[in-house]
Short mmCIF file of C-alpha atoms in Angstrom, two decimals:
data_model
loop_
_atom_site.label_atom_id
_atom_site.label_comp_id
_atom_site.label_asym_id
_atom_site.label_seq_id
_atom_site.Cartn_x
_atom_site.Cartn_y
_atom_site.Cartn_z
CA MET A 198 30.80 107.15 116.90
CA ARG A 199 34.18 105.56 117.56
CA ILE A 200 37.46 107.49 117.64
CA ILE A 201 40.85 105.77 117.26
CA LEU A 202 44.04 107.78 117.65
CA PHE A 203 47.41 106.43 116.51
CA THR A 204 50.58 107.67 118.18
CA GLY A 205 54.25 106.71 118.39
CA LYS A 206 57.73 107.99 117.75
CA GLY A 207 58.26 109.93 114.53
CA GLY A 208 59.04 107.68 111.59
CA VAL A 209 57.49 104.44 112.89
CA GLY A 210 54.72 104.43 110.28
CA LYS A 211 51.74 105.87 112.20
CA THR A 212 50.32 107.43 109.07
CA THR A 213 50.48 104.18 107.12
CA VAL A 214 48.83 102.16 109.89
CA ALA A 215 46.17 104.83 110.51
CA ALA A 216 45.32 105.05 106.81
CA ALA A 217 45.23 101.25 106.50
CA THR A 218 42.91 101.02 109.52
CA ALA A 219 40.56 103.63 108.08
CA LEU A 220 40.49 101.94 104.67
CA LYS A 221 39.81 98.55 106.26
CA ALA A 222 36.93 99.97 108.32
CA ALA A 223 35.47 101.71 105.27
CA GLN A 224 35.59 98.44 103.35
CA ARG A 225 33.66 96.86 106.22
CA GLY A 226 30.85 99.35 105.61
CA LEU A 227 31.65 102.01 108.22
CA LYS A 228 31.52 105.63 107.12
CA THR A 229 35.05 106.58 108.12
CA LEU A 230 37.04 109.80 108.33
CA VAL A 231 40.84 109.68 108.61
CA ILE A 232 42.44 112.95 109.65
CA SER A 233 46.04 114.04 110.14
CA THR A 234 47.06 116.36 112.99
CA ASP A 235 50.72 116.09 112.02
CA PRO A 236 52.04 119.33 110.45
CA ALA A 237 54.27 117.16 108.23
CA HIS A 238 51.10 116.11 106.35
CA SER A 239 52.13 112.69 105.06
CA LEU A 240 48.57 111.34 104.94
CA SER A 241 48.16 112.58 101.38
CA ASP A 242 51.38 110.72 100.50
CA ALA A 243 50.11 107.49 102.06
CA LEU A 244 46.81 107.74 100.18
CA ASP A 245 48.72 108.94 97.11
CA GLN A 246 46.33 111.77 96.38
CA PRO A 247 46.05 115.44 97.35
CA LEU A 248 43.94 116.35 100.38
CA SER A 249 42.50 119.61 101.68
CA PRO A 250 41.80 121.24 105.06
CA GLU A 251 38.19 120.08 104.63
CA ALA A 252 37.13 116.42 104.54
CA ILE A 253 36.93 114.96 101.02
CA GLU A 254 35.88 111.51 99.85
CA VAL A 255 38.84 109.41 98.67
CA ALA A 256 37.18 105.97 98.40
CA PRO A 257 33.74 104.46 99.05
CA ASN A 258 32.84 105.21 102.71
CA LEU A 259 36.29 106.78 103.25
CA PHE A 260 36.91 110.50 103.77
CA ALA A 261 40.23 112.19 104.53
CA GLN A 262 41.40 115.57 105.84
CA GLU A 263 44.69 117.28 106.69
CA PHE A 264 44.38 120.03 109.29
CA ASP A 265 45.64 123.54 108.55
CA VAL A 266 45.70 125.78 111.61
CA TYR A 267 45.56 129.03 109.60
CA TYR A 268 42.62 127.77 107.57
CA SER A 269 40.85 126.69 110.77
CA MET A 270 41.35 130.05 112.45
CA GLN A 271 40.29 131.95 109.33
CA LYS A 272 37.08 129.95 109.03
CA TYR A 273 36.00 129.41 112.62
CA TRP A 274 37.98 131.65 114.94
CA ASN A 275 38.76 134.76 112.91
CA ASN A 276 37.56 137.14 115.65
CA MET A 277 39.88 135.47 118.15
CA ARG A 278 42.73 135.72 115.64
CA HIS A 279 42.14 139.46 115.28
CA LEU A 280 41.94 139.75 119.06
CA MET A 281 45.36 138.15 119.48
CA GLN A 282 46.89 140.29 116.72
CA THR A 283 45.47 143.43 118.34
CA ILE A 284 46.81 142.53 121.78
CA PHE A 285 50.28 141.75 120.46
CA ARG A 286 50.36 145.00 118.49
CA TRP A 287 49.19 146.88 121.58
CA ARG A 288 52.17 145.36 123.38
CA GLY A 289 54.48 146.79 120.68
CA VAL A 290 54.97 143.68 118.53
CA ASP A 291 55.69 144.17 114.83
CA ASN A 292 52.69 143.50 112.54
CA ILE A 293 54.27 140.53 110.71
CA VAL A 294 55.41 138.95 113.98
CA ALA A 295 51.96 139.59 115.50
CA GLU A 296 50.40 137.72 112.57
CA GLU A 297 52.57 134.68 113.33
CA LEU A 298 52.09 134.96 117.11
CA SER A 299 48.31 135.02 116.67
CA VAL A 300 48.61 131.24 116.30
CA LEU A 301 49.16 130.51 119.98
CA PRO A 302 51.24 127.65 121.34
CA GLY A 303 49.00 124.60 121.23
CA MET A 304 46.64 126.14 118.66
CA GLU A 305 47.54 123.45 116.13
CA GLU A 306 46.39 120.86 118.65
CA ALA A 307 43.41 122.98 119.71
CA SER A 308 42.16 123.28 116.14
CA ALA A 309 42.32 119.48 115.85
CA PHE A 310 40.28 119.12 119.02
CA LEU A 311 37.70 121.64 117.83
CA TRP A 312 37.20 119.91 114.47
CA LEU A 313 36.72 116.65 116.36
CA ASP A 314 34.19 118.30 118.66
CA LYS A 315 32.30 119.47 115.56
CA TYR A 316 32.31 116.00 113.98
CA TYR A 317 31.30 114.31 117.23
CA ARG A 318 28.32 116.62 117.73
CA GLU A 319 27.20 116.25 114.12
CA ASP A 320 27.55 112.43 114.35
CA GLU A 321 28.07 112.14 110.60
CA TYR A 322 30.73 109.40 110.73
CA ASP A 323 30.77 105.93 112.28
CA LEU A 324 34.54 106.06 112.86
CA ILE A 325 37.18 108.77 113.02
CA VAL A 326 40.81 107.65 112.71
CA ILE A 327 43.42 110.18 113.82
CA ASP A 328 46.94 110.13 112.43
CA SER A 329 48.55 112.14 115.20
CA ALA A 330 51.85 113.98 115.38
CA PRO A 331 54.76 112.19 117.13
CA THR A 332 54.33 111.12 120.74
CA GLY A 333 55.31 114.38 122.45
CA GLU A 334 52.87 116.42 120.38
CA THR A 335 50.14 113.84 120.98
CA LEU A 336 50.58 114.18 124.75
CA THR A 337 50.43 117.97 124.29
CA LEU A 338 47.18 117.54 122.38
CA LEU A 339 45.60 115.32 125.02
CA SER A 340 46.69 117.49 127.95
CA LEU A 341 45.82 120.77 126.22
CA PRO A 342 42.52 121.54 128.00
CA GLN A 343 44.27 121.50 131.38
CA VAL A 344 47.00 123.94 130.39
CA ALA A 345 45.30 126.21 127.85
CA GLN A 346 43.43 128.45 130.25
CA SER A 347 46.45 128.90 132.51
CA TRP A 348 48.65 129.86 129.55
CA MET A 349 46.06 132.26 128.15
CA THR A 350 45.59 133.98 131.50
CA LYS A 351 49.32 134.58 131.72
CA ALA A 352 49.56 135.69 128.10
CA PHE A 353 46.81 138.25 128.51
CA ALA A 354 47.55 139.37 132.01
CA GLY A 355 51.27 140.04 131.76
CA ARG A 356 52.66 140.06 135.25
CA ASN A 357 49.83 141.43 137.35
CA LEU A 358 46.91 142.40 135.08
CA ALA A 359 43.67 140.51 134.73
CA ILE A 360 42.22 139.76 131.30
CA LYS A 361 39.55 142.42 131.63
CA THR A 362 42.13 145.08 132.42
CA VAL A 363 44.11 144.20 129.33
CA THR A 364 41.10 144.16 127.05
CA GLN A 365 39.98 147.57 128.35
CA GLY A 366 43.46 148.88 127.60
CA VAL A 367 43.32 147.45 124.09
CA ARG A 368 39.99 149.17 123.48
CA MET A 369 41.41 152.51 124.64
CA PHE A 370 44.57 152.04 122.57
CA THR A 371 42.98 150.82 119.34
CA GLY A 372 39.29 151.60 119.52
CA VAL A 373 38.64 148.01 118.34
CA PRO A 374 35.66 146.14 119.90
CA ILE A 375 36.98 142.75 120.93
CA ASP A 376 33.99 141.20 122.69
CA LYS A 377 33.47 138.75 119.82
CA GLY A 378 37.07 137.57 120.09
CA LEU A 379 36.72 137.04 123.84
CA ALA A 380 33.46 135.16 123.28
CA GLU A 381 35.24 132.87 120.82
CA LEU A 382 38.02 132.37 123.34
CA GLU A 383 35.57 131.33 126.05
CA GLN A 384 33.81 129.03 123.59
CA LEU A 385 37.16 127.45 122.73
CA PHE A 386 37.73 126.46 126.37
CA THR A 387 34.22 125.02 126.57
CA GLN A 388 34.75 122.93 123.45
CA LEU A 389 38.17 121.71 124.57
CA GLU A 390 36.77 120.49 127.87
CA ARG A 391 33.80 118.86 126.16
CA ILE A 392 35.78 116.89 123.59
CA GLN A 393 38.36 115.81 126.17
CA LYS A 394 35.58 114.08 128.09
CA VAL A 395 34.80 112.20 124.88
CA PHE A 396 38.46 111.18 124.52
CA LEU A 397 38.48 109.92 128.11
CA ASP A 398 35.48 107.64 127.47
CA PRO A 399 36.91 104.18 126.65
CA LYS A 400 33.63 103.21 124.97
CA VAL A 401 34.23 105.94 122.40
CA CYS A 402 37.97 106.55 122.13
CA SER A 403 40.90 104.14 121.88
CA ILE A 404 44.57 104.97 121.49
CA ARG A 405 46.88 102.62 119.59
CA ILE A 406 50.65 102.88 119.88
CA VAL A 407 52.74 102.15 116.80
CA THR A 408 56.30 100.95 117.35
CA ASN A 409 59.22 99.28 115.58
CA THR A 410 61.66 96.66 116.82
CA GLU A 411 64.28 99.20 117.88
CA LYS A 412 65.42 99.98 121.41
CA MET A 413 64.80 103.76 121.37
CA VAL A 414 61.43 103.38 119.69
CA ILE A 415 60.28 100.77 122.21
CA ARG A 416 61.41 102.97 125.09
CA GLU A 417 59.37 105.90 123.77
CA ALA A 418 56.37 103.61 123.27
CA LYS A 419 56.62 102.55 126.92
CA ARG A 420 56.86 106.16 128.04
CA ALA A 421 53.83 107.11 125.95
CA TYR A 422 51.90 104.17 127.40
CA THR A 423 52.73 105.25 130.96
CA TYR A 424 51.62 108.83 130.40
CA LEU A 425 48.46 107.90 128.51
CA GLN A 426 47.44 105.54 131.30
CA LEU A 427 48.20 108.12 133.98
CA TYR A 428 46.11 110.70 132.10
CA GLY A 429 43.24 108.19 131.96
CA TYR A 430 43.22 107.39 128.23
CA ASN A 431 42.51 103.84 127.11
CA VAL A 432 45.28 102.16 125.10
CA ASP A 433 43.66 99.17 123.41
CA ALA A 434 46.45 97.91 121.13
CA VAL A 435 50.12 98.11 120.22
CA VAL A 436 51.11 97.75 116.56
CA ILE A 437 54.59 96.51 115.66
CA ASN A 438 55.28 97.89 112.21
CA ARG A 439 57.87 96.88 109.58
CA ILE A 440 58.71 93.44 110.92
CA LEU A 441 61.36 91.91 108.68
CA PRO A 442 60.17 88.43 107.59
CA ALA A 443 62.32 85.39 108.38
CA ARG A 444 62.71 84.73 104.65
CA ALA A 445 64.91 87.84 104.52
CA GLY A 446 67.48 85.77 106.41
CA ALA A 447 70.52 86.55 104.34
CA ALA A 448 73.73 86.70 106.34
CA VAL A 449 73.59 90.48 106.49
CA PHE A 450 70.25 90.30 108.40
CA LYS A 451 71.16 87.43 110.71
CA HIS A 452 71.85 89.54 113.81
CA TYR A 453 69.02 91.95 113.04
CA LEU A 454 66.50 89.12 112.85
CA GLN A 455 67.70 87.76 116.19
CA SER A 456 67.43 91.15 117.92
CA GLN A 457 64.05 91.69 116.24
CA SER A 458 62.79 88.43 117.75
CA ASP A 459 64.03 89.50 121.19
CA TYR A 460 62.40 92.92 120.87
CA ILE A 461 59.06 91.43 119.80
CA GLU A 462 59.12 89.23 122.90
CA GLU A 463 59.93 92.28 125.04
CA ILE A 464 57.07 94.28 123.53
CA GLU A 465 54.53 91.50 124.03
CA GLU A 466 55.61 90.97 127.62
CA SER A 467 55.88 94.67 128.50
CA PHE A 468 52.43 95.55 127.19
CA ALA A 469 50.58 92.38 128.21
CA PRO A 470 47.63 91.84 128.28
CA ILE A 471 47.11 94.50 125.57
CA PRO A 472 46.83 92.93 122.09
CA VAL A 473 50.02 93.29 120.06
CA LEU A 474 49.34 93.45 116.33
CA ARG A 475 52.01 92.86 113.69
CA VAL A 476 52.76 94.29 110.25
CA GLU A 477 55.40 92.73 108.04
CA HIS A 478 57.75 94.98 106.12
CA GLN A 479 56.36 95.44 102.61
CA GLY A 480 59.80 95.59 101.01
CA ARG A 481 59.05 99.05 99.59
CA GLU A 482 57.55 102.40 100.47
CA VAL A 483 53.82 102.28 101.07
CA PHE A 484 51.83 104.59 98.79
CA GLY A 485 48.31 104.09 97.54
CA GLN A 486 45.24 102.15 98.57
CA LYS A 487 46.35 98.78 97.16
CA LEU A 488 49.26 98.48 99.60
CA LEU A 489 47.21 100.03 102.42
CA HIS A 490 44.61 97.33 101.85
CA GLN A 491 47.31 94.65 102.27
CA ILE A 492 48.55 96.25 105.49
CA GLY A 493 45.00 96.49 106.84
CA ASP A 494 44.54 92.76 106.23
CA SER A 495 47.87 92.08 107.95
CA VAL A 496 47.10 94.17 111.05
CA TYR A 497 43.52 93.03 111.61
CA ARG A 498 43.67 89.32 110.83
CA GLN A 499 41.56 88.37 113.86
CA HIS A 500 40.05 91.72 114.82
CA GLU A 501 37.52 94.25 113.61
CA PRO A 502 39.45 97.50 113.07
CA ALA A 503 36.86 99.66 114.86
CA ALA A 504 36.34 97.29 117.80
CA ILE A 505 37.48 98.07 121.35
CA LEU A 506 40.37 95.61 121.53
CA HIS A 507 41.18 96.07 125.22
CA GLU A 508 40.04 98.08 128.23
CA ASP A 509 42.04 98.26 131.44
CA GLN A 510 43.89 100.61 133.80
CA PRO A 511 47.18 98.83 134.55
CA TYR A 512 49.04 101.84 136.02
CA GLU A 513 48.27 103.99 139.04
CA LEU A 514 50.28 106.78 140.64
CA ILE A 515 48.90 107.71 144.07
CA GLU A 516 50.10 110.68 146.13
CA ARG A 517 50.74 109.66 149.73
CA GLY A 518 51.78 112.96 151.34
CA GLU A 519 55.15 114.60 152.08
CA GLY A 520 55.97 114.58 148.38
CA GLY A 521 55.91 110.79 148.16
CA TYR A 522 53.98 108.45 145.87
CA PHE A 523 52.80 104.88 145.53
CA PHE A 524 53.22 103.49 142.02
CA ARG A 525 51.15 100.41 141.17
CA THR A 526 51.42 98.38 138.00
CA LYS A 527 49.99 95.05 136.93
CA LEU A 528 52.50 92.29 136.18
CA PRO A 529 50.27 89.68 134.52
CA PHE A 530 53.25 87.52 133.49
CA VAL A 531 54.56 87.04 137.06
CA LYS A 532 53.64 83.65 138.52
CA GLY A 533 55.00 83.96 142.02
CA GLU A 534 58.67 84.14 141.02
CA GLU A 535 61.16 86.06 143.10
CA LEU A 536 61.59 89.52 141.66
CA GLU A 537 64.16 92.23 142.20
CA LEU A 538 63.54 95.87 141.41
CA LYS A 539 66.00 98.72 140.86
CA LYS A 540 65.47 102.37 139.93
CA PHE A 541 67.62 104.37 137.55
CA GLY A 542 66.34 107.93 137.14
CA ASP A 543 62.79 107.66 135.81
CA GLU A 544 63.13 103.97 134.93
CA LEU A 545 62.23 100.96 137.06
CA VAL A 546 64.04 97.75 136.10
CA ILE A 547 62.44 94.46 137.19
CA ASP A 548 64.52 91.27 137.18
CA LEU A 549 62.66 87.94 137.21
CA GLY A 550 65.23 85.17 137.02
CA ASN A 551 66.77 85.53 133.57
CA ARG A 552 64.07 87.94 132.39
CA ARG A 553 64.17 91.71 132.65
CA ARG A 554 61.44 94.28 132.16
CA SER A 555 61.72 98.06 132.35
CA LEU A 556 58.96 100.48 133.25
CA ILE A 557 59.14 104.17 132.41
CA LEU A 558 57.81 106.56 135.06
CA PRO A 559 56.82 110.22 134.63
CA ARG A 560 59.96 112.34 134.33
CA PHE A 561 59.57 114.01 137.71
CA ALA A 562 59.94 110.57 139.32
CA GLY A 563 63.65 110.79 138.45
CA MET A 564 63.91 113.07 141.49
CA LEU A 565 62.38 110.44 143.78
CA ARG A 566 64.12 107.53 145.50
CA LEU A 567 63.00 103.94 145.72
CA GLU A 568 61.98 103.21 149.32
CA GLU A 569 60.42 99.77 149.13
CA TYR A 570 58.33 97.49 146.92
CA ARG A 571 56.09 94.46 147.28
CA PHE A 572 54.22 92.14 144.93
CA GLN A 573 50.54 91.50 145.61
CA ALA A 574 49.41 89.50 142.57
CA PRO A 575 48.85 90.87 140.03
CA TRP A 576 50.03 94.25 141.37
CA LEU A 577 53.56 95.44 141.98
CA VAL A 578 53.38 98.25 144.55
CA VAL A 579 56.35 100.62 144.70
CA SER A 580 56.90 103.32 147.32
CA LEU A 581 58.75 106.42 146.08
CA GLY A 582 59.91 109.25 148.35
CA ARG A 583 61.81 112.52 148.20
CA GLU A 584 65.60 112.46 148.35
#
């Protein structure tokens, strides 16, 4: 099985590109499932037909699903849901509020992970395409296994209690046996860890970043790329969506077309050697399989949609002691030119003659100072230390 996850800033067209990719793969004979983890649920709009919290067939070889966290908990984790409600009520929380709080922070993402674990183990599909929530939520999804257990321990334990102490107190207070809920909770952690290993396997999972030719969108795409690489996930393509064609060159678009050309060049240079795929603006909203088919043809002119388009690890952040770090990044476009590097908060700005490239670091790096840097082709090595 192959898994492809699409991410990017809200509004860039992730859903459209994900749906077009899934449709293209299905037309190539792959049994494909496209699923939406975005609570906004625009996948049904893109396909122009209603979907359900279970996978349904929407075209030959193509199945679609929109996650519903309450449906997922009711069907698969009802004991855990009752456990959480009981604990919150034991702590004096109103019944209605306890019902809402039973869906824990990150549970939306966890339910997505658990469905994917189910599908991966059953091996029913050749390809799963994920239309993810905007970038921040995607990073929450992918980092969830590391933080879930810590959060749950704190949630159950209060300030000083261990989970067992709390559950014994709940039993005494309510008389409700909660062993099944705890068993589901432990199983949840096991499944989260298992499916994350699948996501970290570049032979199985690829992440594709969707962007537009706008400054803020490109900056968020760069930030997402940095974090995904640092977490160990393979980004195998960048998709530039809604490119205005040159034939739209009326006077009103003159400056936009020029800036668009500059931004496309920046994207291709910043993400090199990752393939950069392009989608022309369709001149209208994209609903229905006919337009999705056109977009799929546009995106994958020279590529198979389910192929691994790139595999590399161009970023490294290495702890060097005393709170300092070495940051290494590949600069494949540098051919021995003199370069100058400056740091502004969490951004590194590289000047190469009349060219400029910016790299986005993890946010905590804004508290570090630039000590020195050197270029050892193709690596730029940057030393960062505490103020």
